[in-house]
Amino acid sequence: METTFLKLLYISLYALYGSAIAYIAVFYDEALQLSSQQIGVVLATPYFIQVVSSPLWTSIADRYPQYQGKLVAALTLIGGSALVSLLLLANNMDLFTGDIVFLLTLTAALAFAFFGNPVCSLVDSLVLKMLGEHKLLYGSQRLWGSISNGICILVVGIMITDLGIQSSFTVFVGGMVCLILLCLCHPRMKALGNMDHALDDSDVRQPLLATTKTGNYLYDPQMDASSRHQNDDNSSFSADDTHSMVDDTLDDTVDDALDDPVDEDTRLPSNRRASRQQTRSRRSSMPAADDHAGLGMTTQRIDRSESIASHANTILMDDEEDQHRYQHLMHTATAMTTSTTMFNAMDVQSLATQALEHLEDEHQIPSLGLALSYIPTIDTSLAAFGAPMPVAKHTLFSRHVVSFLLMVMLFGLAYAMIGQFLFLIYGKDLGMTPSIMGFAGPLAGIGEVLTFWFSKKLFDTYQVNTLILVVHGGFVLRNTVFMMLPSHHFPSMVCALILQALNGFCYALLWSTAVAQVDSFFAEDQRAMAQGILAAVFSGLGYGIGCVLSGLVYDPFGHHGLLLTSSCITILGYLVFFFGKQ
């Protein structure tokens, strides 16, 4: 299928984040002359607000998909204009006192957080819907966002050196205009807008509820054996099919892969190679289709587009326990249809997991796009709060889960303390020019993308304890080396930039491991909400508190105190995780 338009969406979107937003702390310091404490508070605003704004706007878009393109354009215009208004404030600083400047800046940041930040979730939602049955291509499209972000950070850094900090808004406005035009004028968006009714839950649930009168089945017990064998043959998932999926230009075998019926056992957490082998053993030992007929347990393939993350492809029997399971499944289906974005994201992750496991069995390296499809973004994960899907409280509040989530929050806090003030440290403490700072974007992006590429292999090969130790140890090492670098020394600048690749590695390994581990904590029908909680804890609480704390520490203690505090919090987070596992 033609995906150029989807790539352009991501390129335009991440041009915003790689321009003015990437250098916004420098703008607050140089152009608006805010103090470090004030900068910390303003930077924290988007992370607290996005926990509410992202699921709110995403749920509206899912309810009225015919207006989603216009909604993205409107939010981009409103949120982007709020940020651009800071240029007017910077050019009229003599008209306002310091406190008024801070309040006006905070107001603009609040407006961007509520209207502009959710655009990432909405673009993810748009891409997932437009891909349809080709959802495995999602990661290949998202990759272009990372490329755009890295290139824009580098180019804008050069522009700032020659033209000043306000020139960063030139690329921002350009990306904004391109994104709005794509959402309003492109023929594919107009085709999406031709839908004449909002998504109706009953339309999606109806195929799942079409059962026979002989029991709680999601198949037809009357179907003859030959039909069953025909369905089985049509839905086979061969290694050759998997090999073709790893190419960026997937062919028609993707449709077969998307329609693959998967036994419930194959949906169990597969964070270890041994457990996956046990899964295959159970599946191979199951009776054949004819034997199932004798037990009244034959299954019928349900089209992926009518499934709820493949929950419908489950064998259900006639005892009380499985009747309860059926009722629970219907409750899950009802909840998930209220959040199409969340359903699509979970379906992509599930399909990518299967494809990656098949490739691993064949000793083949997956494509980068397929690997990225396996990792849900923070913005998409936050969309889960838009659906009424509570997780089991006895699991959520267990010692293992609470300690793990607390560790994730503390790492997000420590990570944000350095990340949000990084360009200020580069400029004030190391003496970097923006043109040199710009290389931090591509280097961090390379570290992140390469780690995401092999994240599942790492999770399957090593214990979670080992991966978490590597993440925390690597981050503390990065901070320690950073503290030892002398100021205004070119080799120090080069070393600081190289450390950004390690920083990207730590972030990507932490997030990918956290997603996989949270999936292993919760039942499949609860994982979407669990990932939403994970994203809120990491990006909402962690980043938000980290920004505020960094402003409080940086002024009196400088970058050495900031790096030391971040390292101490990182160590504390690992200790919480370690003792929580005992």
Coordinates of C-alpha atoms in Angstrom, one line a residue:
M1 CA 0.0 0.0 0.0
E2 CA 1.1 3.6 -0.5
T3 CA 2.5 5.0 2.7
T4 CA 4.2 8.2 1.6
F5 CA 1.4 10.3 3.1
L6 CA 1.8 8.6 6.5
K7 CA 5.5 9.3 6.5
L8 CA 4.9 12.9 5.6
L9 CA 2.6 13.2 8.6
Y10 CA 5.3 12.0 11.0
I11 CA 8.0 14.2 9.3
S12 CA 5.8 17.3 9.8
L13 CA 4.8 16.4 13.3
Y14 CA 8.3 15.8 14.6
A15 CA 9.6 18.9 12.9
L16 CA 7.7 20.7 15.6
Y17 CA 9.4 18.7 18.4
G18 CA 12.8 19.0 16.8
S19 CA 12.7 22.7 16.5
A20 CA 11.4 25.3 19.0
I21 CA 10.3 22.6 21.5
A22 CA 13.7 21.0 21.6
Y23 CA 15.4 24.3 22.4
I24 CA 12.5 25.8 24.5
A25 CA 14.5 25.8 27.8
V26 CA 17.2 27.9 26.1
F27 CA 14.5 30.2 24.8
Y28 CA 13.0 30.6 28.3
D29 CA 16.4 31.4 29.6
E30 CA 17.8 33.7 26.9
A31 CA 14.7 35.4 25.4
L32 CA 12.3 35.5 28.3
Q33 CA 14.9 35.6 31.1
L34 CA 13.1 33.2 33.4
S35 CA 14.9 31.8 36.5
S36 CA 15.7 28.1 36.7
Q37 CA 12.9 27.5 39.1
Q38 CA 10.4 29.2 36.8
I39 CA 11.8 27.2 33.8
G40 CA 11.3 24.0 35.8
V41 CA 7.7 24.8 36.6
V42 CA 6.9 25.8 33.0
L43 CA 8.6 22.6 31.5
A44 CA 6.7 20.4 34.0
T45 CA 3.3 21.7 32.8
P46 CA 2.9 19.6 29.6
Y47 CA 3.7 16.3 31.4
F48 CA 1.0 16.8 34.1
I49 CA -1.6 18.0 31.6
Q50 CA -1.1 15.3 28.9
V51 CA -2.3 12.6 31.3
V52 CA -5.7 14.2 30.9
S53 CA -5.5 15.9 27.5
S54 CA -4.2 12.9 25.4
P55 CA -6.9 10.4 26.4
L56 CA -9.6 13.1 26.2
W57 CA -8.9 14.2 22.6
T58 CA -8.1 10.7 21.5
S59 CA -11.4 9.4 22.8
I60 CA -13.2 12.2 21.0
A61 CA -11.4 11.3 17.7
D62 CA -12.2 7.7 18.1
R63 CA -15.9 8.5 18.7
Y64 CA -16.1 10.8 15.6
P65 CA -13.4 9.5 13.2
Q66 CA -14.9 11.4 10.3
Y67 CA -13.7 14.6 11.9
Q68 CA -10.3 13.4 13.1
G69 CA -8.3 15.1 10.3
K70 CA -10.0 18.4 11.1
L71 CA -9.5 17.9 14.8
V72 CA -5.7 17.3 14.3
A73 CA -5.5 20.5 12.2
A74 CA -7.5 22.5 14.7
L75 CA -5.4 21.4 17.7
T76 CA -2.2 21.9 15.8
L77 CA -3.3 25.5 15.0
I78 CA -4.4 26.4 18.5
G79 CA -1.6 24.7 20.4
G80 CA 1.1 25.9 18.0
S81 CA -0.2 29.4 18.0
A82 CA 0.0 29.4 21.8
L83 CA 3.7 28.6 21.6
V84 CA 4.4 31.0 18.8
S85 CA 2.8 33.8 20.9
L86 CA 5.8 33.6 23.1
L87 CA 7.7 35.3 20.3
L88 CA 5.5 38.4 20.7
L89 CA 6.2 38.3 24.4
A90 CA 10.0 38.0 23.9
N91 CA 9.8 41.1 21.5
N92 CA 7.9 43.2 24.1
M93 CA 9.8 42.3 27.3
D94 CA 10.0 46.0 28.3
L95 CA 6.2 46.2 28.7
F96 CA 6.0 43.5 31.4
T97 CA 7.5 42.8 34.8
G98 CA 9.2 39.5 35.6
D99 CA 6.2 37.9 37.3
I100 CA 3.9 38.9 34.5
V101 CA 6.3 37.3 32.0
F102 CA 6.3 34.1 34.0
L103 CA 2.5 34.0 34.2
L104 CA 2.0 34.7 30.5
T105 CA 4.6 32.0 29.7
L106 CA 2.9 29.5 32.0
T107 CA -0.5 30.3 30.3
A108 CA 1.0 29.6 26.9
A109 CA 2.6 26.4 28.1
L110 CA -0.8 25.3 29.6
A111 CA -2.5 26.0 26.3
F112 CA 0.1 24.1 24.3
A113 CA 0.0 21.2 26.7
F114 CA -3.8 20.8 26.5
F115 CA -4.3 21.5 22.7
G116 CA -0.9 20.8 21.2
N117 CA 0.6 17.8 23.1
P118 CA -2.3 15.4 22.2
V119 CA -1.5 15.8 18.5
C120 CA 1.1 13.0 18.8
S121 CA -1.5 10.6 20.0
L122 CA -4.0 11.7 17.3
V123 CA -1.4 11.3 14.5
D124 CA -0.6 7.8 15.8
S125 CA -4.3 7.1 15.8
L126 CA -4.7 8.3 12.3
V127 CA -1.9 6.2 11.0
L128 CA -3.1 3.1 12.7
K129 CA -6.6 3.6 11.2
M130 CA -5.3 4.3 7.7
L131 CA -3.1 1.3 7.7
G132 CA -6.1 -0.9 8.4
E133 CA -5.1 -4.6 7.9
H134 CA -1.5 -3.5 7.2
K135 CA -0.9 -2.4 10.9
L136 CA 2.5 -4.1 10.9
L137 CA 3.7 -1.2 8.7
Y138 CA 3.2 1.2 11.7
G139 CA 6.8 1.1 12.9
S140 CA 8.1 1.8 9.5
Q141 CA 6.1 5.0 9.4
R142 CA 7.0 6.0 12.9
L143 CA 10.7 5.6 12.1
W144 CA 10.4 8.7 9.9
G145 CA 9.4 10.8 12.9
S146 CA 12.6 9.8 14.7
I147 CA 14.6 10.7 11.6
S148 CA 12.8 14.1 11.2
N149 CA 13.3 14.9 14.9
G150 CA 17.1 14.2 14.8
I151 CA 17.7 16.1 11.6
C152 CA 15.6 19.1 12.7
I153 CA 17.5 19.4 16.1
L154 CA 20.8 19.4 14.2
V155 CA 19.7 22.0 11.5
V156 CA 17.9 24.3 14.0
G157 CA 21.1 24.3 16.2
I158 CA 23.0 25.6 13.3
M159 CA 20.3 28.2 12.6
I160 CA 20.3 29.4 16.2
T161 CA 24.1 29.9 16.1
D162 CA 23.8 32.2 13.1
L163 CA 20.4 33.8 13.6
G164 CA 19.6 33.6 17.3
I165 CA 17.2 31.5 19.4
Q166 CA 14.1 33.0 17.9
S167 CA 14.9 31.4 14.5
S168 CA 14.0 28.0 16.0
F169 CA 10.3 29.0 15.5
T170 CA 10.8 29.2 11.8
V171 CA 11.0 25.5 11.4
F172 CA 8.3 25.1 14.0
V173 CA 5.9 27.2 12.0
G174 CA 6.8 25.4 8.8
G175 CA 6.1 22.0 10.3
M176 CA 2.9 23.3 11.7
V177 CA 1.7 24.6 8.3
C178 CA 2.6 21.3 6.6
L179 CA 0.8 19.2 9.2
I180 CA -2.3 21.3 8.9
L181 CA -2.4 21.2 5.1
L182 CA -1.8 17.4 5.1
C183 CA -4.7 17.0 7.5
L184 CA -7.1 19.2 5.6
C185 CA -6.2 19.0 2.0
H186 CA -4.8 15.5 1.3
P187 CA -7.2 13.2 -0.6
R188 CA -6.7 10.4 1.9
M189 CA -7.9 12.7 4.7
K190 CA -10.9 13.7 2.7
A191 CA -11.7 10.1 2.2
L192 CA -11.6 9.5 5.9
G193 CA -13.9 12.5 6.3
N194 CA -16.5 11.0 4.1
M195 CA -17.7 8.7 6.8
D196 CA -21.2 9.8 7.5
H197 CA -21.6 8.4 11.0
A198 CA -19.6 8.1 14.2
L199 CA -18.3 4.8 15.4
D200 CA -21.1 2.8 16.9
D201 CA -20.1 0.3 19.5
S202 CA -22.8 -2.1 18.4
D203 CA -21.3 -2.2 14.8
V204 CA -18.0 -3.5 16.1
R205 CA -19.4 -5.8 18.7
Q206 CA -22.1 -7.5 16.5
P207 CA -19.8 -10.0 14.8
L208 CA -18.5 -11.1 18.2
L209 CA -22.0 -11.6 19.6
A210 CA -23.2 -13.7 16.6
T211 CA -23.1 -17.1 18.4
T212 CA -25.2 -20.2 18.1
K213 CA -27.8 -21.4 20.5
T214 CA -25.9 -24.5 21.6
G215 CA -23.5 -22.7 24.0
N216 CA -21.2 -19.7 24.6
Y217 CA -19.1 -20.1 21.4
L218 CA -17.5 -17.6 19.1
Y219 CA -17.7 -20.1 16.3
D220 CA -20.3 -22.3 14.6
P221 CA -20.4 -25.8 16.2
Q222 CA -22.4 -27.0 13.1
M223 CA -19.5 -26.3 10.7
D224 CA -18.3 -29.5 9.0
A225 CA -14.8 -30.8 9.3
S226 CA -13.9 -30.0 5.7
S227 CA -14.7 -26.4 6.2
R228 CA -12.6 -26.4 9.4
H229 CA -9.6 -27.8 7.5
Q230 CA -10.1 -25.3 4.8
N231 CA -10.0 -22.4 7.3
D232 CA -6.9 -23.9 8.9
D233 CA -5.1 -24.1 5.6
N234 CA -6.1 -20.6 4.6
S235 CA -4.8 -19.1 7.8
S236 CA -1.4 -20.7 8.0
F237 CA 1.5 -18.5 9.0
S238 CA 4.7 -19.8 7.4
A239 CA 8.3 -18.7 7.9
D240 CA 8.3 -17.4 4.3
D241 CA 5.4 -15.2 5.2
T242 CA 7.2 -13.9 8.2
H243 CA 10.4 -13.2 6.2
S244 CA 8.4 -11.1 3.7
M245 CA 6.9 -9.1 6.6
V246 CA 10.3 -7.8 7.7
D247 CA 10.7 -5.9 4.4
D248 CA 9.6 -2.3 4.4
T249 CA 7.4 -3.0 1.4
L250 CA 5.2 -5.8 2.7
D251 CA 3.3 -7.7 0.0
D252 CA 0.0 -9.6 0.2
T253 CA 1.4 -12.1 2.7
V254 CA 0.7 -9.4 5.4
D255 CA -3.0 -10.0 4.9
D256 CA -2.5 -13.7 5.7
A257 CA -0.5 -12.8 8.8
L258 CA -3.1 -10.4 10.0
D259 CA -5.8 -13.0 9.7
D260 CA -3.8 -15.7 11.5
P261 CA -5.9 -17.4 14.2
V262 CA -3.9 -17.6 17.4
D263 CA -4.6 -20.0 20.3
E264 CA -5.0 -18.3 23.6
D265 CA -1.9 -20.1 24.9
T266 CA 0.3 -18.2 22.4
R267 CA -0.9 -15.0 24.0
L268 CA 0.8 -15.8 27.3
P269 CA 3.7 -13.5 28.3
S270 CA 6.7 -14.7 26.3
N271 CA 9.5 -13.0 28.1
R272 CA 11.5 -16.2 28.2
R273 CA 12.5 -18.7 25.5
A274 CA 11.5 -21.6 27.7
S275 CA 8.0 -20.4 28.3
R276 CA 7.5 -19.9 24.6
Q277 CA 8.7 -23.5 24.0
Q278 CA 6.2 -24.7 26.6
T279 CA 3.5 -22.8 24.8
R280 CA 4.3 -24.5 21.5
S281 CA 4.2 -27.9 23.2
R282 CA 0.8 -27.3 24.6
R283 CA -0.5 -26.1 21.3
S284 CA 1.0 -29.1 19.4
S285 CA -0.5 -31.5 21.9
M286 CA -4.1 -30.2 21.4
P287 CA -6.5 -32.5 19.6
A288 CA -6.9 -32.0 15.9
A289 CA -9.9 -30.3 14.4
D290 CA -11.9 -33.5 14.1
D291 CA -11.2 -34.4 17.7
H292 CA -12.4 -31.0 18.7
A293 CA -15.7 -31.7 16.9
G294 CA -16.3 -34.6 19.2
L295 CA -15.9 -32.3 22.2
G296 CA -17.9 -29.5 20.7
M297 CA -14.8 -27.3 20.6
T298 CA -14.2 -26.5 17.0
T299 CA -13.0 -23.0 16.2
Q300 CA -13.8 -20.7 13.3
R301 CA -11.5 -18.0 12.1
I302 CA -12.7 -14.5 12.8
D303 CA -11.4 -11.7 10.7
R304 CA -8.8 -9.6 12.4
S305 CA -10.7 -6.4 11.7
E306 CA -13.6 -7.7 13.7
S307 CA -11.5 -9.0 16.6
I308 CA -10.6 -7.3 19.9
A309 CA -6.8 -7.8 19.9
S310 CA -7.5 -11.4 19.0
H311 CA -9.5 -12.2 22.2
A312 CA -12.2 -13.6 20.0
N313 CA -9.9 -16.3 18.7
T314 CA -10.3 -18.2 21.9
I315 CA -11.8 -21.6 22.6
L316 CA -14.8 -21.4 25.0
M317 CA -16.5 -24.4 26.7
D318 CA -19.8 -24.9 28.4
D319 CA -18.9 -25.0 32.1
E320 CA -19.5 -22.2 34.6
E321 CA -15.9 -21.0 34.6
D322 CA -15.8 -20.5 30.8
Q323 CA -19.3 -18.9 30.8
H324 CA -17.8 -16.4 33.2
R325 CA -14.8 -16.0 30.8
Y326 CA -17.2 -15.3 27.9
Q327 CA -19.1 -12.6 29.9
H328 CA -15.7 -11.0 30.8
L329 CA -14.7 -11.1 27.2
M330 CA -17.8 -9.3 26.1
H331 CA -17.2 -6.7 28.8
T332 CA -13.7 -6.3 27.4
A333 CA -15.0 -6.0 23.9
T334 CA -17.5 -3.3 24.9
A335 CA -14.8 -1.3 26.6
M336 CA -12.2 -1.6 23.9
T337 CA -14.5 -0.5 21.1
T338 CA -14.8 2.8 22.9
S339 CA -11.1 3.4 22.2
T340 CA -10.2 2.4 18.7
T341 CA -6.7 3.9 19.0
M342 CA -5.9 1.7 22.1
F343 CA -7.3 -1.4 20.4
N344 CA -5.3 -0.8 17.2
A345 CA -2.1 -0.2 19.2
M346 CA -2.5 -3.4 21.2
D347 CA -3.3 -5.3 18.0
V348 CA -0.1 -4.0 16.4
Q349 CA 2.0 -5.0 19.4
S350 CA 0.4 -8.5 19.5
L351 CA 1.0 -9.1 15.8
A352 CA 4.6 -7.8 15.9
T353 CA 5.3 -10.1 18.9
Q354 CA 4.2 -13.1 16.8
A355 CA 6.2 -12.0 13.8
L356 CA 9.4 -11.4 15.9
E357 CA 9.1 -14.8 17.5
H358 CA 8.8 -16.5 14.1
L359 CA 11.8 -14.6 12.9
E360 CA 13.8 -15.5 15.9
D361 CA 13.0 -19.2 15.4
E362 CA 14.3 -18.8 11.8
H363 CA 17.4 -17.0 13.1
Q364 CA 16.6 -13.9 11.1
I365 CA 17.1 -10.3 12.0
P366 CA 13.8 -8.3 12.0
S367 CA 13.4 -5.1 10.0
L368 CA 13.7 -1.9 12.1
G369 CA 10.1 -1.0 11.2
L370 CA 8.8 -4.3 12.6
A371 CA 10.8 -3.9 15.8
L372 CA 9.4 -0.4 16.3
S373 CA 5.8 -1.8 15.9
Y374 CA 6.5 -4.0 18.9
I375 CA 7.0 -1.0 21.2
P376 CA 4.0 1.3 21.9
T377 CA 4.7 5.0 22.2
I378 CA 4.1 6.8 25.5
D379 CA 1.5 9.0 23.8
T380 CA -0.5 6.1 22.4
S381 CA -0.3 4.3 25.7
L382 CA -1.9 7.3 27.5
A383 CA -4.9 6.9 25.2
A384 CA -5.9 3.9 27.4
F385 CA -7.3 6.3 30.0
G386 CA -10.1 7.2 27.6
A387 CA -11.7 3.7 28.0
P388 CA -13.4 2.2 31.0
M389 CA -11.1 -0.8 31.5
P390 CA -10.1 -1.1 35.1
V391 CA -7.2 -3.5 36.0
A392 CA -7.4 -6.0 38.8
K393 CA -6.7 -4.1 42.1
H394 CA -5.2 -7.1 43.8
T395 CA -2.6 -7.2 41.0
L396 CA -2.1 -3.5 40.6
F397 CA -1.4 -3.0 44.3
S398 CA 0.7 -6.1 44.8
R399 CA 4.3 -5.5 46.1
H400 CA 5.9 -6.5 42.8
V401 CA 3.8 -4.2 40.7
V402 CA 3.9 -1.2 43.0
S403 CA 7.7 -1.5 43.5
F404 CA 8.2 -1.8 39.7
L405 CA 6.0 1.2 38.9
L406 CA 7.7 3.3 41.6
M407 CA 11.1 2.4 40.1
V408 CA 9.8 3.5 36.7
M409 CA 8.6 6.8 38.1
L410 CA 11.9 7.5 39.9
F411 CA 13.9 6.7 36.7
G412 CA 11.6 9.1 34.7
L413 CA 12.2 11.7 37.4
A414 CA 16.0 11.3 37.3
Y415 CA 15.9 11.2 33.5
A416 CA 13.9 14.4 33.1
M417 CA 16.1 16.3 35.6
I418 CA 18.9 16.1 33.1
G419 CA 17.1 15.8 29.8
Q420 CA 15.0 19.0 30.2
F421 CA 17.9 21.1 31.3
L422 CA 20.4 19.4 29.0
F423 CA 20.8 22.3 26.5
L424 CA 21.1 24.8 29.3
I425 CA 23.9 22.7 30.8
Y426 CA 25.6 22.4 27.4
G427 CA 25.5 26.2 26.9
K428 CA 26.1 27.6 30.4
D429 CA 28.4 25.0 31.9
L430 CA 30.2 23.3 29.0
G431 CA 30.3 26.4 26.7
M432 CA 28.7 24.6 23.7
T433 CA 27.3 26.6 20.8
P434 CA 23.8 25.5 19.5
S435 CA 25.4 24.2 16.3
I436 CA 27.4 21.7 18.4
M437 CA 24.4 21.0 20.7
G438 CA 22.4 20.0 17.7
F439 CA 24.4 16.7 17.3
A440 CA 22.9 15.5 20.6
G441 CA 19.6 14.9 18.8
P442 CA 20.8 12.4 16.1
L443 CA 23.2 10.7 18.6
A444 CA 20.4 10.1 21.2
G445 CA 18.1 9.0 18.4
I446 CA 20.5 6.4 17.1
G447 CA 21.0 5.0 20.6
E448 CA 17.2 4.8 21.1
V449 CA 16.3 3.3 17.7
L450 CA 19.1 0.6 17.8
T451 CA 18.1 -0.4 21.3
F452 CA 14.4 -0.6 20.3
W453 CA 15.5 -2.7 17.3
F454 CA 16.9 -5.5 19.5
S455 CA 14.7 -4.9 22.6
K456 CA 12.7 -8.0 22.3
K457 CA 15.8 -10.2 21.8
L458 CA 17.3 -8.6 24.9
F459 CA 14.2 -9.2 26.9
D460 CA 14.0 -12.9 25.8
T461 CA 17.7 -13.5 26.5
Y462 CA 18.3 -11.8 29.8
Q463 CA 16.5 -11.6 33.1
V464 CA 14.5 -8.5 33.9
N465 CA 16.8 -7.9 36.9
T466 CA 19.8 -7.8 34.7
L467 CA 18.3 -5.4 32.2
I468 CA 17.1 -3.0 34.9
L469 CA 20.6 -3.1 36.5
V470 CA 22.2 -2.3 33.1
V471 CA 19.7 0.6 32.6
H472 CA 20.4 2.2 36.0
G473 CA 24.1 1.4 36.0
G474 CA 24.5 2.9 32.5
F475 CA 22.6 6.1 33.5
V476 CA 24.6 6.6 36.7
L477 CA 27.8 6.0 34.7
R478 CA 26.7 8.7 32.1
N479 CA 26.0 11.2 34.9
T480 CA 29.3 10.4 36.7
V481 CA 31.4 10.9 33.5
F482 CA 29.4 14.1 32.8
M483 CA 30.3 15.6 36.2
M484 CA 34.0 15.0 35.5
L485 CA 34.1 16.9 32.2
P486 CA 35.9 20.3 32.4
S487 CA 34.1 23.4 31.1
H488 CA 34.8 25.1 27.8
H489 CA 37.0 22.3 26.6
F490 CA 36.3 20.9 23.1
P491 CA 37.1 17.2 24.0
S492 CA 34.7 17.5 26.9
M493 CA 32.0 18.7 24.5
V494 CA 32.6 15.7 22.2
C495 CA 32.5 13.3 25.2
A496 CA 29.2 14.9 26.4
L497 CA 27.6 14.4 23.0
I498 CA 28.8 10.7 22.8
L499 CA 27.2 10.2 26.2
Q500 CA 23.9 11.1 24.6
A501 CA 24.0 7.8 22.7
L502 CA 24.3 6.0 26.1
N503 CA 21.4 8.1 27.4
G504 CA 19.3 7.1 24.5
F505 CA 20.2 3.4 25.1
C506 CA 19.1 3.7 28.8
Y507 CA 15.8 5.3 27.9
A508 CA 14.9 2.8 25.2
L509 CA 15.9 -0.2 27.2
L510 CA 14.0 1.0 30.3
W511 CA 10.8 1.7 28.3
S512 CA 10.8 -1.5 26.3
T513 CA 11.6 -3.6 29.3
A514 CA 8.9 -1.9 31.3
V515 CA 6.3 -2.4 28.6
A516 CA 7.1 -6.1 28.4
Q517 CA 7.3 -6.6 32.1
V518 CA 3.9 -4.8 32.7
D519 CA 2.4 -7.1 30.1
S520 CA 3.6 -10.1 32.1
F521 CA 1.9 -8.7 35.3
F522 CA -1.6 -8.4 33.9
A523 CA -4.1 -10.5 32.0
E524 CA -4.3 -9.8 28.3
D525 CA -7.6 -7.9 28.5
Q526 CA -6.0 -5.5 31.1
R527 CA -2.7 -4.8 29.5
A528 CA -3.9 -1.7 27.6
M529 CA -4.9 0.1 30.7
A530 CA -1.8 -1.2 32.5
Q531 CA 0.4 0.4 29.8
G532 CA -1.6 3.6 30.2
I533 CA -0.8 3.6 33.9
L534 CA 2.8 2.9 33.1
A535 CA 3.0 5.8 30.7
A536 CA 1.3 8.1 33.2
V537 CA 3.7 7.1 36.0
F538 CA 6.8 7.5 33.8
S539 CA 6.0 10.5 31.6
G540 CA 3.3 12.2 33.7
L541 CA 4.5 12.0 37.3
G542 CA 8.1 11.2 36.7
Y543 CA 8.9 13.8 34.1
G544 CA 6.6 16.4 35.7
I545 CA 8.2 16.1 39.2
G546 CA 11.6 15.9 37.6
C547 CA 11.3 19.2 35.8
V548 CA 10.2 21.0 38.9
L549 CA 13.0 19.4 41.0
S550 CA 15.6 20.2 38.4
G551 CA 14.8 23.9 38.6
L552 CA 15.1 23.9 42.4
V553 CA 18.5 22.1 42.3
Y554 CA 20.2 23.8 39.3
D555 CA 20.2 27.4 40.6
P556 CA 21.9 26.8 44.0
F557 CA 24.1 23.8 43.2
G558 CA 24.8 24.0 39.4
H559 CA 25.0 21.2 37.0
H560 CA 27.2 19.1 39.3
G561 CA 24.5 19.1 42.0
L562 CA 21.9 18.3 39.4
L563 CA 23.8 15.3 38.0
L564 CA 24.5 14.1 41.5
T565 CA 20.9 14.4 42.6
S566 CA 19.8 12.6 39.5
S567 CA 22.2 9.7 40.1
C568 CA 21.1 9.4 43.8
I569 CA 17.4 9.1 42.7
T570 CA 18.4 6.6 40.1
I571 CA 20.1 4.4 42.7
L572 CA 17.1 4.8 45.0
G573 CA 14.8 3.6 42.2
Y574 CA 16.9 0.5 41.6
L575 CA 16.9 -0.3 45.4
V576 CA 13.1 0.0 45.4
F577 CA 12.9 -2.4 42.5
F578 CA 15.5 -4.9 44.0
F579 CA 13.9 -5.2 47.4
G580 CA 10.4 -5.3 45.9
K581 CA 11.4 -8.4 44.0
Q582 CA 12.5 -10.2 47.1

